[in-house]
Coordinates of C-alpha atoms (C1' of nucleotides) in Angstrom, one line a residue:
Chain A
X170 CA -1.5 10.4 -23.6
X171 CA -2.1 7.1 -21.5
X172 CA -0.7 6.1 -18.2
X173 CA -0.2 2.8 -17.8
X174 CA 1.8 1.6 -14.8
X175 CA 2.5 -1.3 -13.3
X176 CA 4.5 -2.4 -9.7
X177 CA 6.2 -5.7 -10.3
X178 CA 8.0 -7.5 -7.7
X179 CA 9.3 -10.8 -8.0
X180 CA 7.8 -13.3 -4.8
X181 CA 11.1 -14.3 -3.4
X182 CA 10.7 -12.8 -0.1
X183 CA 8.3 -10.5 1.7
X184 CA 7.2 -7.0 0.6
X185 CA 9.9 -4.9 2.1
X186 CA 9.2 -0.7 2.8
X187 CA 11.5 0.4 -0.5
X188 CA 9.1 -1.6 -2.7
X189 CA 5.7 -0.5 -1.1
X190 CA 7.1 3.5 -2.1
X191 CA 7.1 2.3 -5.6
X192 CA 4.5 0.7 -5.8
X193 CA 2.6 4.0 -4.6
X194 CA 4.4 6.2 -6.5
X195 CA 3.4 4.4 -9.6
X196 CA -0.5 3.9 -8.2
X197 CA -0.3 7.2 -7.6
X198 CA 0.7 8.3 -11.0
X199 CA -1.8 6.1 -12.8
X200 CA -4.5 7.3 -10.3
X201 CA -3.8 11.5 -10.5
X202 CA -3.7 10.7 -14.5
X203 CA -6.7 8.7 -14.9
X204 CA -4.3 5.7 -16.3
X205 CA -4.7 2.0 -14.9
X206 CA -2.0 0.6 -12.4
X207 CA -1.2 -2.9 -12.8
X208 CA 0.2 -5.5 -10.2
X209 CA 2.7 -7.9 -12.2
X210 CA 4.2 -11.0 -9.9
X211 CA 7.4 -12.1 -11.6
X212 CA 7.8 -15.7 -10.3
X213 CA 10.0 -16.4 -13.2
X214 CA 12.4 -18.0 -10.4
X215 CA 11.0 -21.0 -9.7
X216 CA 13.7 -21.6 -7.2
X217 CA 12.9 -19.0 -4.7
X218 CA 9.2 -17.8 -5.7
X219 CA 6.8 -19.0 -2.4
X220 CA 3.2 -18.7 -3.2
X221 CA 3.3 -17.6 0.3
X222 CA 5.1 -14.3 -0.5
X223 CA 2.8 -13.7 -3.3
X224 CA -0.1 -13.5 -1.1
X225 CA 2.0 -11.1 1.3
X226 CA 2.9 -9.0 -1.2
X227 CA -0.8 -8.9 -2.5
X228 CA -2.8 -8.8 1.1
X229 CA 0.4 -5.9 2.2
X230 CA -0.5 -4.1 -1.0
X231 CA -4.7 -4.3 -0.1
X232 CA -3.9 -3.0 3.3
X233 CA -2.3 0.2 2.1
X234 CA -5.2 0.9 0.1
X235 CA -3.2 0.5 -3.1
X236 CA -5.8 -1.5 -5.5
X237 CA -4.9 -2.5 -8.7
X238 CA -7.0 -3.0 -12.1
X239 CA -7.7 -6.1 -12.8
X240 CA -6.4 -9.1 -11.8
X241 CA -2.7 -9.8 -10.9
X242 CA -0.8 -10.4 -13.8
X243 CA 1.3 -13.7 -13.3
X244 CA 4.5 -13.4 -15.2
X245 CA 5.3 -17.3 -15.7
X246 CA 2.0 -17.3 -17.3
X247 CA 3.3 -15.5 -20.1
X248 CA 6.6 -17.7 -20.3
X249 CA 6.1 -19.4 -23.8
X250 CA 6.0 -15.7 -25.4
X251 CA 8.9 -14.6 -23.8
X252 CA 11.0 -17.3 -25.3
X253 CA 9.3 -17.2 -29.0
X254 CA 10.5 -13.4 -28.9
X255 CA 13.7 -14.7 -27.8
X256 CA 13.8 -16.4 -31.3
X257 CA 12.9 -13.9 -33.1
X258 CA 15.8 -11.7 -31.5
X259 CA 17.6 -14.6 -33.2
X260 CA 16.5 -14.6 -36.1
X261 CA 16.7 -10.6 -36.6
X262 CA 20.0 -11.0 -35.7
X263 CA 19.6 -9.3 -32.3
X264 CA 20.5 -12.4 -29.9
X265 CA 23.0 -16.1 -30.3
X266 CA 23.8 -18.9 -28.6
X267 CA 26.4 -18.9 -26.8
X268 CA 28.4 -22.3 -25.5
X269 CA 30.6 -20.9 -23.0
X270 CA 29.9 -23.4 -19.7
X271 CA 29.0 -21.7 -16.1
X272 CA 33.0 -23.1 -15.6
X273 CA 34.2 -21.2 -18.5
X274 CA 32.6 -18.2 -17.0
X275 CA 33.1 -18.2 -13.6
X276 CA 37.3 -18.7 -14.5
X277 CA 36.9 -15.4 -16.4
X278 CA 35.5 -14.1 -13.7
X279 CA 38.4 -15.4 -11.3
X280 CA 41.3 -14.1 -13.6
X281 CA 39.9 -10.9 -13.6
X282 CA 39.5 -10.4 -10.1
X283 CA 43.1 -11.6 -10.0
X284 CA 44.1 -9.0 -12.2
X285 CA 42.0 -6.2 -11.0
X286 CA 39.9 -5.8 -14.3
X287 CA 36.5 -5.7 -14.6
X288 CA 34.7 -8.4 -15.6
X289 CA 33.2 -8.1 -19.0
X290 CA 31.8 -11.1 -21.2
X291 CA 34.2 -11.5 -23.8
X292 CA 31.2 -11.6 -26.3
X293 CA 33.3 -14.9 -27.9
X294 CA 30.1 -16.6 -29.2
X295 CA 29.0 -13.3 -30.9
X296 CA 30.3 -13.9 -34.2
X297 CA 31.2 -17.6 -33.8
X298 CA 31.4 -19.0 -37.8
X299 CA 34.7 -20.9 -37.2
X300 CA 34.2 -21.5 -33.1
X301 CA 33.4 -26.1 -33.1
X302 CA 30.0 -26.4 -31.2
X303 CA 31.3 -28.0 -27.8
X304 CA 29.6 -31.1 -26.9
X305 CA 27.3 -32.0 -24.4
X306 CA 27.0 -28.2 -23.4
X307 CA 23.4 -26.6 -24.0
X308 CA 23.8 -22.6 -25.1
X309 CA 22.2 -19.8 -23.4
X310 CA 21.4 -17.0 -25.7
X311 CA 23.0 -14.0 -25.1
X312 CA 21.0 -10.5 -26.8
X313 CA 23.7 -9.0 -28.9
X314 CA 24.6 -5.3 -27.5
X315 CA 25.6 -2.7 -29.0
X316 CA 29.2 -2.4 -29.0
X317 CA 30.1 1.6 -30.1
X318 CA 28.2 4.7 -29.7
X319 CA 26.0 5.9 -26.8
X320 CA 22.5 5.3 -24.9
X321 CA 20.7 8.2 -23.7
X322 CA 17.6 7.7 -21.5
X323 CA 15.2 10.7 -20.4
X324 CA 14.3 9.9 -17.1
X325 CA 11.3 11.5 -15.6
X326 CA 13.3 11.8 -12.4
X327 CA 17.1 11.6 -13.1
X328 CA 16.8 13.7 -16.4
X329 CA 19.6 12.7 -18.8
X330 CA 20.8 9.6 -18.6
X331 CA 24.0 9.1 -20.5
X332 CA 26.6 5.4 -21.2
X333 CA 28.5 4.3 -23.3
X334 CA 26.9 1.4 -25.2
X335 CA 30.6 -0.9 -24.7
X336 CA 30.0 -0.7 -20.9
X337 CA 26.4 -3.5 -21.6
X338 CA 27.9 -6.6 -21.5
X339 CA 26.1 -9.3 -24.4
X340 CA 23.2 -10.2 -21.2
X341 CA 21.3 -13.3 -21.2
X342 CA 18.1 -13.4 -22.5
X343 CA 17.5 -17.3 -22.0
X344 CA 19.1 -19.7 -20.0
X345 CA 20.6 -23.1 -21.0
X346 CA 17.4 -24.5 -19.7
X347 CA 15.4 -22.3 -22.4
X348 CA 13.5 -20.3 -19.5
X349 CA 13.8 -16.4 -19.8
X350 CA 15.7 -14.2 -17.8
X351 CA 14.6 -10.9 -16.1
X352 CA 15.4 -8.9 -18.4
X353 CA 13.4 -10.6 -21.3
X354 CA 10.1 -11.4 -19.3
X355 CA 10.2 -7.7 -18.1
X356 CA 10.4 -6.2 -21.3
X357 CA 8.2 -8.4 -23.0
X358 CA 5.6 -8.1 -20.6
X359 CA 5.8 -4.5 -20.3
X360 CA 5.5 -4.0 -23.8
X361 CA 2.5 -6.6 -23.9
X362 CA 0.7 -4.7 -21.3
X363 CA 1.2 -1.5 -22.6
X364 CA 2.8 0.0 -20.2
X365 CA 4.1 3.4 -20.5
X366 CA 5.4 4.5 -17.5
X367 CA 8.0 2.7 -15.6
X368 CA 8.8 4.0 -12.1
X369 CA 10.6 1.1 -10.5
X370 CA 14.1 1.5 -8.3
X371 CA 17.5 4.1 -9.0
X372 CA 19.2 -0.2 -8.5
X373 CA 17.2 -0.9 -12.0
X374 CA 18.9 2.1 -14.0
X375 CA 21.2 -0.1 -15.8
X376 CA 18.5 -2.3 -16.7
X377 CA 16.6 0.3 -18.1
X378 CA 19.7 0.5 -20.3
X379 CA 19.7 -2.9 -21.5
X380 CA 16.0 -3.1 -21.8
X381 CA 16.0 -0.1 -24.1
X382 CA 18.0 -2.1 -26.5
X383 CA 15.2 -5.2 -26.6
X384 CA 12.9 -2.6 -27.7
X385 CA 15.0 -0.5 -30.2
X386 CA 15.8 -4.0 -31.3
X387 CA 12.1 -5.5 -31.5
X388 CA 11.1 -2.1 -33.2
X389 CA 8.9 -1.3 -30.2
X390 CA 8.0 2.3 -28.0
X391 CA 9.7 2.7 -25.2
X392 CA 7.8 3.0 -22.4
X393 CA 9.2 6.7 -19.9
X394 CA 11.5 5.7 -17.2
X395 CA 11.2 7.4 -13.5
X396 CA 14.0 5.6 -11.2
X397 CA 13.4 7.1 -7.6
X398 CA 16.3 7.4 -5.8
X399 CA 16.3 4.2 -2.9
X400 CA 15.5 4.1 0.8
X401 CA 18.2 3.5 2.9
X402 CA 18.7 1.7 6.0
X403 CA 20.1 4.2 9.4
X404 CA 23.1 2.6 8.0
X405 CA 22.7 4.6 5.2
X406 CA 22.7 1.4 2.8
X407 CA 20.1 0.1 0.4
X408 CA 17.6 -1.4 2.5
X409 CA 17.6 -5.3 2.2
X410 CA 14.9 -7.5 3.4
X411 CA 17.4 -8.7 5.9
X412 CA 17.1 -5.2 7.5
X413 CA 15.2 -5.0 10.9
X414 CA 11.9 -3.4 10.1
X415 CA 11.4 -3.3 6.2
X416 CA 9.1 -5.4 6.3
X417 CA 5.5 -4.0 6.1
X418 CA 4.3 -6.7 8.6
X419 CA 6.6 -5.2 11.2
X420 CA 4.6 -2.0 11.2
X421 CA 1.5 -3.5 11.1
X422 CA 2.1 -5.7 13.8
X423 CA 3.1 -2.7 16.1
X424 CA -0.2 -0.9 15.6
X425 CA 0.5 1.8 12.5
X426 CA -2.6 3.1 10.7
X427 CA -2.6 2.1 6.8
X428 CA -3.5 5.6 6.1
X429 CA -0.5 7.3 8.6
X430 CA 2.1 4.8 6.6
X431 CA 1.2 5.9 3.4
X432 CA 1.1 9.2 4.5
X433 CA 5.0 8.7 5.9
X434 CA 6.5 6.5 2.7
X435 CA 4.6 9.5 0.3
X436 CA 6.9 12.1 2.7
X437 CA 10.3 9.9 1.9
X438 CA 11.7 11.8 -1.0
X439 CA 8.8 13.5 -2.7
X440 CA 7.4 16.7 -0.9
X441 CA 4.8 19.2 -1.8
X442 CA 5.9 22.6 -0.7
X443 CA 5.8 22.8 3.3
X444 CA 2.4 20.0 3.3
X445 CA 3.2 17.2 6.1
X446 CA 0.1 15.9 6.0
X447 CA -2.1 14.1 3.0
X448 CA -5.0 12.4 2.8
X449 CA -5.3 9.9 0.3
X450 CA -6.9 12.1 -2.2
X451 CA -4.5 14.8 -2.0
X452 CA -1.8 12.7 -2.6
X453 CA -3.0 11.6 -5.6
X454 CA -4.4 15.7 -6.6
X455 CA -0.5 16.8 -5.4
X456 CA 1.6 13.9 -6.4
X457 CA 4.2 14.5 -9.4
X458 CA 7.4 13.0 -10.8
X459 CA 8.7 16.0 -10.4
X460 CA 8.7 16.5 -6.7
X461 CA 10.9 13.3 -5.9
X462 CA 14.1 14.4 -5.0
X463 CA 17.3 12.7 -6.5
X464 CA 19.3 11.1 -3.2
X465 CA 18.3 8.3 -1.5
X466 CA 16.6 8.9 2.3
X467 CA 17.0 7.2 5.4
X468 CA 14.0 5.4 7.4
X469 CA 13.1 7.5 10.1
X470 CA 11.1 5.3 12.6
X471 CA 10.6 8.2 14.9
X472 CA 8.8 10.0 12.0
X473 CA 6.5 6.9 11.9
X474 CA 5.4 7.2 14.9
X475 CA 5.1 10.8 15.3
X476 CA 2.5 10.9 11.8
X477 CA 0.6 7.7 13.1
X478 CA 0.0 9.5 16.0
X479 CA -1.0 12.3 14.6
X480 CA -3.4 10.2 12.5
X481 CA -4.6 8.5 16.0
X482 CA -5.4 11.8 17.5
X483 CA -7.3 13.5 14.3
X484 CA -9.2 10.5 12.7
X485 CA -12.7 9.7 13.4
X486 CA -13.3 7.7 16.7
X487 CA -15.7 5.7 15.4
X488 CA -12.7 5.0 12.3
X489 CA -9.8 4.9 14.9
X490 CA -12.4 1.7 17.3
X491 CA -12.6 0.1 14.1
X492 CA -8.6 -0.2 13.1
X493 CA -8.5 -1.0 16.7
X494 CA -11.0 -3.7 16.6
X495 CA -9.6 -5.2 13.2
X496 CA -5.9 -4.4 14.7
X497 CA -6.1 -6.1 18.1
X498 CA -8.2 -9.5 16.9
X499 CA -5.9 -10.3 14.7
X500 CA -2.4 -9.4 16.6
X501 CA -3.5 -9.8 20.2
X502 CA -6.9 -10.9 21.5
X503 CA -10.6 -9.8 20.1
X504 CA -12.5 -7.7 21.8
X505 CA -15.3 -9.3 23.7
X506 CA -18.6 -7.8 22.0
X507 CA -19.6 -6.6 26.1
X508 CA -16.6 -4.5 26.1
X509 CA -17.0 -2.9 22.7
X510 CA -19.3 -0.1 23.5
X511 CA -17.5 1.0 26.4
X512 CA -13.9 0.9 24.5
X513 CA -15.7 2.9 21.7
X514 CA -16.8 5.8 24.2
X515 CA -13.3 5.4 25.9
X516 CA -11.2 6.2 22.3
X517 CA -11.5 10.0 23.3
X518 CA -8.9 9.6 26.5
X519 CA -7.2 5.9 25.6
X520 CA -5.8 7.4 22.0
X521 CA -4.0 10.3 24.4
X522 CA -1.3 8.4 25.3
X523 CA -0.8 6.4 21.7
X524 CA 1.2 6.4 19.3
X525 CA 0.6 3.0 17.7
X526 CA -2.9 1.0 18.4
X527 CA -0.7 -1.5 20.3
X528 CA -0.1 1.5 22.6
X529 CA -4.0 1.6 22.6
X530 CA -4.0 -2.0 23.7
X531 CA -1.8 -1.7 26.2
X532 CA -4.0 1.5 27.8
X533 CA -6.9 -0.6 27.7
X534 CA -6.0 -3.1 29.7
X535 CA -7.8 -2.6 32.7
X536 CA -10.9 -2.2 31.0
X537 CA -10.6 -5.2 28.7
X538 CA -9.3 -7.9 31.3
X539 CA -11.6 -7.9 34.5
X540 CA -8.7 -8.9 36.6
X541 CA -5.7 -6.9 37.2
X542 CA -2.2 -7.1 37.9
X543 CA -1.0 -4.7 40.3
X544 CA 2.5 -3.1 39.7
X545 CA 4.3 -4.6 42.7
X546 CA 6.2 -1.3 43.4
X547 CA 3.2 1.0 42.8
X548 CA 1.4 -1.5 45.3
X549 CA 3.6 -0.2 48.0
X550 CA 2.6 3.1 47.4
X551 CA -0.3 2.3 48.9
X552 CA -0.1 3.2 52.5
X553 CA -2.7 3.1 55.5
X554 CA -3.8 6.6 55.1
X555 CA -4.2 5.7 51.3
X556 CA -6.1 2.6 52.1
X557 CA -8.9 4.8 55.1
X558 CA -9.0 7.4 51.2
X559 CA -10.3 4.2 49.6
X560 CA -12.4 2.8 52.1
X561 CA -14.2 6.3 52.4
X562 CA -14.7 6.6 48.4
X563 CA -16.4 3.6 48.7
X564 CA -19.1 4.7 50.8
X565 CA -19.5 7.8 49.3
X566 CA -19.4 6.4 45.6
X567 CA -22.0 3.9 46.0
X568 CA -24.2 7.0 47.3
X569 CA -23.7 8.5 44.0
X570 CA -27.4 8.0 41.4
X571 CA -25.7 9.3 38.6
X572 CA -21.9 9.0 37.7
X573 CA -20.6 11.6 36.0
X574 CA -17.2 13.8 36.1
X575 CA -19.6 16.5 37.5
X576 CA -20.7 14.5 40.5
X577 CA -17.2 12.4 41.1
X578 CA -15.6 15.8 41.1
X579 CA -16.9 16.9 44.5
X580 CA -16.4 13.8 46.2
X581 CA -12.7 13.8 45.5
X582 CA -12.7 17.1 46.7
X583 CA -14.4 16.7 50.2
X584 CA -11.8 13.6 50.3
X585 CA -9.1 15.9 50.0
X586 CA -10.5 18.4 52.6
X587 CA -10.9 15.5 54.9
X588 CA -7.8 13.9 55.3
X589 CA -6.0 17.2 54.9
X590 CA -4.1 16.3 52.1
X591 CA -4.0 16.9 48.0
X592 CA -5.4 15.4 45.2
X593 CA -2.2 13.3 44.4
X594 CA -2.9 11.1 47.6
X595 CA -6.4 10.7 46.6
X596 CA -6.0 10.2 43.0
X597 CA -2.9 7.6 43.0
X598 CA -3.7 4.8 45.1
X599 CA -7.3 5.1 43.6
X600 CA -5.8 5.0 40.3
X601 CA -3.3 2.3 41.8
X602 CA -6.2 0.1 42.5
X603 CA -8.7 0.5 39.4
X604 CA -5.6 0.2 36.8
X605 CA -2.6 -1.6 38.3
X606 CA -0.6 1.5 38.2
X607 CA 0.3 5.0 39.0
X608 CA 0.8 5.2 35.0
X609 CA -2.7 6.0 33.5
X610 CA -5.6 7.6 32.0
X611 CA -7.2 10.6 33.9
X612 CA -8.8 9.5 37.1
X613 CA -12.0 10.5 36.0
X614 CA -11.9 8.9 32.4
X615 CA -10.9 5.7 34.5
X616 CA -13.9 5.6 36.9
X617 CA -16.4 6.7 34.4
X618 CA -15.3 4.1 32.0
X619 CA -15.4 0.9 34.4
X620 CA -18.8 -0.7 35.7
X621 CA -19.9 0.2 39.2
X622 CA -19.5 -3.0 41.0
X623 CA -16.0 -3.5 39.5
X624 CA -14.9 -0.3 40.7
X625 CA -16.4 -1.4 44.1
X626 CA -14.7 -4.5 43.5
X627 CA -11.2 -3.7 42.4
X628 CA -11.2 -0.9 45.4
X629 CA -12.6 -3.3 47.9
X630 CA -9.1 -5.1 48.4
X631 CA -7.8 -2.3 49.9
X632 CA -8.8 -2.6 53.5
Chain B
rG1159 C1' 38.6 -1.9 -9.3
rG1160 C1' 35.1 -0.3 -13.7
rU1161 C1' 30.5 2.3 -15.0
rC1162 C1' 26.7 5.5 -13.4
rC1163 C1' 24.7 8.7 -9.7
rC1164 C1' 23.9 11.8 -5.4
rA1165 C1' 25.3 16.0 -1.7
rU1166 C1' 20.7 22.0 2.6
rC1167 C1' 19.8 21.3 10.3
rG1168 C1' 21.0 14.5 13.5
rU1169 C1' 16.5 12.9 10.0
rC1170 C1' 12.6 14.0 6.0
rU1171 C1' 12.6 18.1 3.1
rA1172 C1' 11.3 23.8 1.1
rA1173 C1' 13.7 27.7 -1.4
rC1174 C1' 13.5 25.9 -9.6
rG1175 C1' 20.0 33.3 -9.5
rG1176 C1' 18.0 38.0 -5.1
rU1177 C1' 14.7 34.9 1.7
rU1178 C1' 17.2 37.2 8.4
rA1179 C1' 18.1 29.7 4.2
rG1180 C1' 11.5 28.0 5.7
rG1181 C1' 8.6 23.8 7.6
rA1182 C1' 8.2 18.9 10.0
rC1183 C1' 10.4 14.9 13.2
rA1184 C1' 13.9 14.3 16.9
rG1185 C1' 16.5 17.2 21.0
rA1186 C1' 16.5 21.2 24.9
rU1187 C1' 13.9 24.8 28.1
rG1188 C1' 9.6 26.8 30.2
rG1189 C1' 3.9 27.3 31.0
rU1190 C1' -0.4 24.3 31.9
rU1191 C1' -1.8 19.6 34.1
rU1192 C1' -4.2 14.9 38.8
rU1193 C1' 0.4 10.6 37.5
rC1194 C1' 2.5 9.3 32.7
rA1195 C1' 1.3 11.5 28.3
rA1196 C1' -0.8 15.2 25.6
rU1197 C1' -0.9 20.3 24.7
rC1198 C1' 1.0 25.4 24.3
rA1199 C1' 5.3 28.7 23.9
rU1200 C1' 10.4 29.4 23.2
rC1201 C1' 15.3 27.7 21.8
rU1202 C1' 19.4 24.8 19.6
rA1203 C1' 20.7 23.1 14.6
rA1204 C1' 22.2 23.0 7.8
rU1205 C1' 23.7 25.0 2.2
rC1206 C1' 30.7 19.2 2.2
rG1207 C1' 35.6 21.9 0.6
rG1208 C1' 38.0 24.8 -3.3
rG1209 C1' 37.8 27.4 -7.7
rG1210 C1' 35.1 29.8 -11.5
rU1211 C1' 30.4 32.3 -14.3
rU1212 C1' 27.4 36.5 -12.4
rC1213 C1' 26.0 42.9 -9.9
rG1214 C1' 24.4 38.6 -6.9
rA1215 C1' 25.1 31.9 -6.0
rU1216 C1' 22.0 26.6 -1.9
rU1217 C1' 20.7 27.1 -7.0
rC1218 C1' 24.8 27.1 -13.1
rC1219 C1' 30.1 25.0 -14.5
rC1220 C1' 34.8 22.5 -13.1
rC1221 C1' 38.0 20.0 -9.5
rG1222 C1' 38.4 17.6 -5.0
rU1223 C1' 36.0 15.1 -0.7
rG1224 C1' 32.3 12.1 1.2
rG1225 C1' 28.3 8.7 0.3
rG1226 C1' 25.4 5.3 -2.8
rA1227 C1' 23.8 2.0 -6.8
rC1228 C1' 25.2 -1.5 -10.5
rC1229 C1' 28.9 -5.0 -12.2
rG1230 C1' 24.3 -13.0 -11.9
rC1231 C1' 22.1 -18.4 -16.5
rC1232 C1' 18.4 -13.1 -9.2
rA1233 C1' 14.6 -9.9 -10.0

RNA sequence: GGUCCCAUCGUCUAACGGUUAGGACAGAUGGUUUUCAAUCAUCUAAUCGGGGUUCGAUUCCCCGUGGGACCGCCA
């Protein structure tokens, strides 16, 4: 059996969390079966598709290491066959025109509302002999549903699947302006590409319904639905791209590792036995429709953090400098090619206190800007007998041949026996003065990673 | 409102008729520590309610309750 999947997502907005999960889930698939996973853009709304989205969507995608075969299918591309099987639904008998205007519609729509009833199209154009062609009206055509009897989909996820056939309203097919609608483009494309697994959103079920009957109708195989259930907001509602952080930029820009994200979205409502933690090849070894759970899940942004910075503490150094690097020049300020080999070696202690590489950033600061600002209130912490513990590391520092934890270590300590004091009025004011503030890395890891005349120079204003 | 669906700690989930209902995140407490973190140890915390079926139900069935999705000439 082939596996062909495919993630599909129209370019009307940005690439929001819900639709990265699928598109992993079905990458996944394809990848642990040896099947092809296909990107399809459906720009079939000329209105709202941005090229600008489309490049999101695509560049989001890359960054999350999900890489699709072949080049991107581009759904408007394909538009002229979409509408030739339109006419042949037509002229099988499986689709009509049908003249009712938007107006005639939307009043329906009104006088049901009025009355409480649901809204179904009246199907009037369905068998229209005697009905007079309005004037100056162009049709839409309208794939004829079935009316009795029942549909039953198998879903790889759901299981059964059960409606009743008079619930699918006659849907449009082709607007009055002869362009296809979704549910046409999809189905013809998905049959063209020979796809034959669908794993797409638990919001497309009904489609899937609808969809089933272009194919029945067309005499086609239906491709094996998965609808995973959605991700919702800490509302508890589907998540919209209006949502605050759905976006994948958003957790990008705030420093998560590619890796640690996939790692989290894998976690939201598929799990392998007690396993928190995949790399990428596990996941696809592990992955199976079978482990997605049924209800939707809520974002947890805590849980974001807490795997990223798991993924900050275990990864490589080398790995970690280099999503640092790539991470910091394009969302804050590149690193200066002087400082890199001294923010390399520094990783081990700076990725301590991180959860995000912005974090990282933000500990680095004293070593990647030669100035600092001192914390105003940390400043006064800074006393006289602070100021004489300065002064006399100084002198004995610039003794020092080689620096080193080993020989810093005994310096402290003879400062401590001098002034008759502990190693908190040593180590805060010199900490004060090489960093900017009581907050940061081990005094030793600070010294050690800074030049000598910069220590000399930072402490040196302390007099 | 109609149709469909879902239901285990606050959150993500494990247990596919038999477990003291497990793990992880978050929370709490304590140890360690040179600040903040980190780390280690410990703790708190769940089967929505009611009926069945069964020797036995988190698990199967029904009814309630709660929550969600869909109801476009959007995708």
């Amino acid at each position: 059996m082939s596996f062909n999947c495919r993630f599909a997502p129209s370019p009307t907005g940005p690439l929001h969390i819900g639709g990265v999960r699928t598109a992993l889930f079905n990458w996944l698939l394809a990848r642990k079966n040896k099947g092809k996973y296909f990107l399809r853009i459906e720009d079939t709304d000329k209105e709202r598709s941005k090229d600008e989205f489309k490049k999101q969507i695509i560049s989001s995608l890359s960054w999350l290491g999900i890489e699709h075969d072949g080049e991107e299918y581009i759904q408007s591309k394909n538009i002229s066959k979409h509408v030739s099987i339109a006419e042949e639904l037509i002229k099988k008998g499986f689709a009509y025109e049908c003249y009712c205007s938007e107006e005639e519609i939307h009043e329906q729509k009104e006088k049901c509302k009025k009355q409480g009833i649901p809204y179904v199209y009246n199907r009037k154009w369905r068998e229209a002999k005697d009905l007079e062609i309005p004037k100056g009206v162009k049709p839409v055509i309208r794939f004829k549903s079935k009316i009795s009897g029942n549909t039953i989909i198998k879903d790889l996820v759901q299981g059964e699947r059960n409606i009743s056939n008079s619930t699918i309203e006659d849907f449009v097919i082709l607007r009055k302006d002869k362009s296809p609608t979704y549910q046409l483009s999809a189905t013809v494309d998905d049959h063209e590409m020979n796809i034959t697994h669908v794993i797409r959103g638990d919001d497309h079920m009904i489609n899937s319904f609808k969809q089933k009957q272009i194919y029945d109708a067309m005499g086609w195989n239906v491709p094996n639905f998965a609808h995973i259930p959605l991700i919702h907001s800490e509302q508890g509602k589907k998540l919209s791209k209006r949502d605050n952080a759905s976006k994948i930029d958003d957790y990008i820009k705030i420093g998560i590792i590619s890796d640690a994200f996939r790692n989290y979205l894998l976690r939201l409502g598929w799990a392998h036995k007690d396993k928190e933690i995949f790399t990428k090849q596990e996941s696809i070894d592990l992955f199976d429709l079978n482990g997605v759970g049924k209800s939707p899940s809520k974002l947890d942004m805590s849980r974001i953090y807490s795997i990223n910075e798991t993924y900050i503490k275990t990864i490589d150094e080398k790995d970690l400098f280099n999503f640092f690097k790539e991470y910091v020049s394009k969302y804050k300020k590149p690193i200066d090619k002087s400082k890199e080999a001294v923010l390399l070696k520094s990783m081990s202690f700076l990725k301590n206190k991180a959860k995000t590489l912005e974090d990282i950033w933000n500990n680095a600061q004293y070593i990647i800007n030669d100035k600092i600002e001192i914390d105003s209130a940390d400043k006064k912490l800074i006393n006289d007998l602070s100021k004489k513990i300065i002064q006399d590391f100084i002198k004995e520092y610039e003794k020092l041949e080689t620096l080193s934890k080993e020989t810093l270590e005994p310096v402290i300590k003879s400062l401590i026996n001098k002034h008759k004091t502990n190693f908190k009025a040593v180590g805060q004011p010199l900490r004060i003065a090489l960093v900017g503030s009581k907050f940061g890395p081990a005094l030793y890891d600070i010294i050690l990673s800074l030049d000598k005349p910069k220590v000399v120079n930072r402490l040196s204003i302390f007099k």
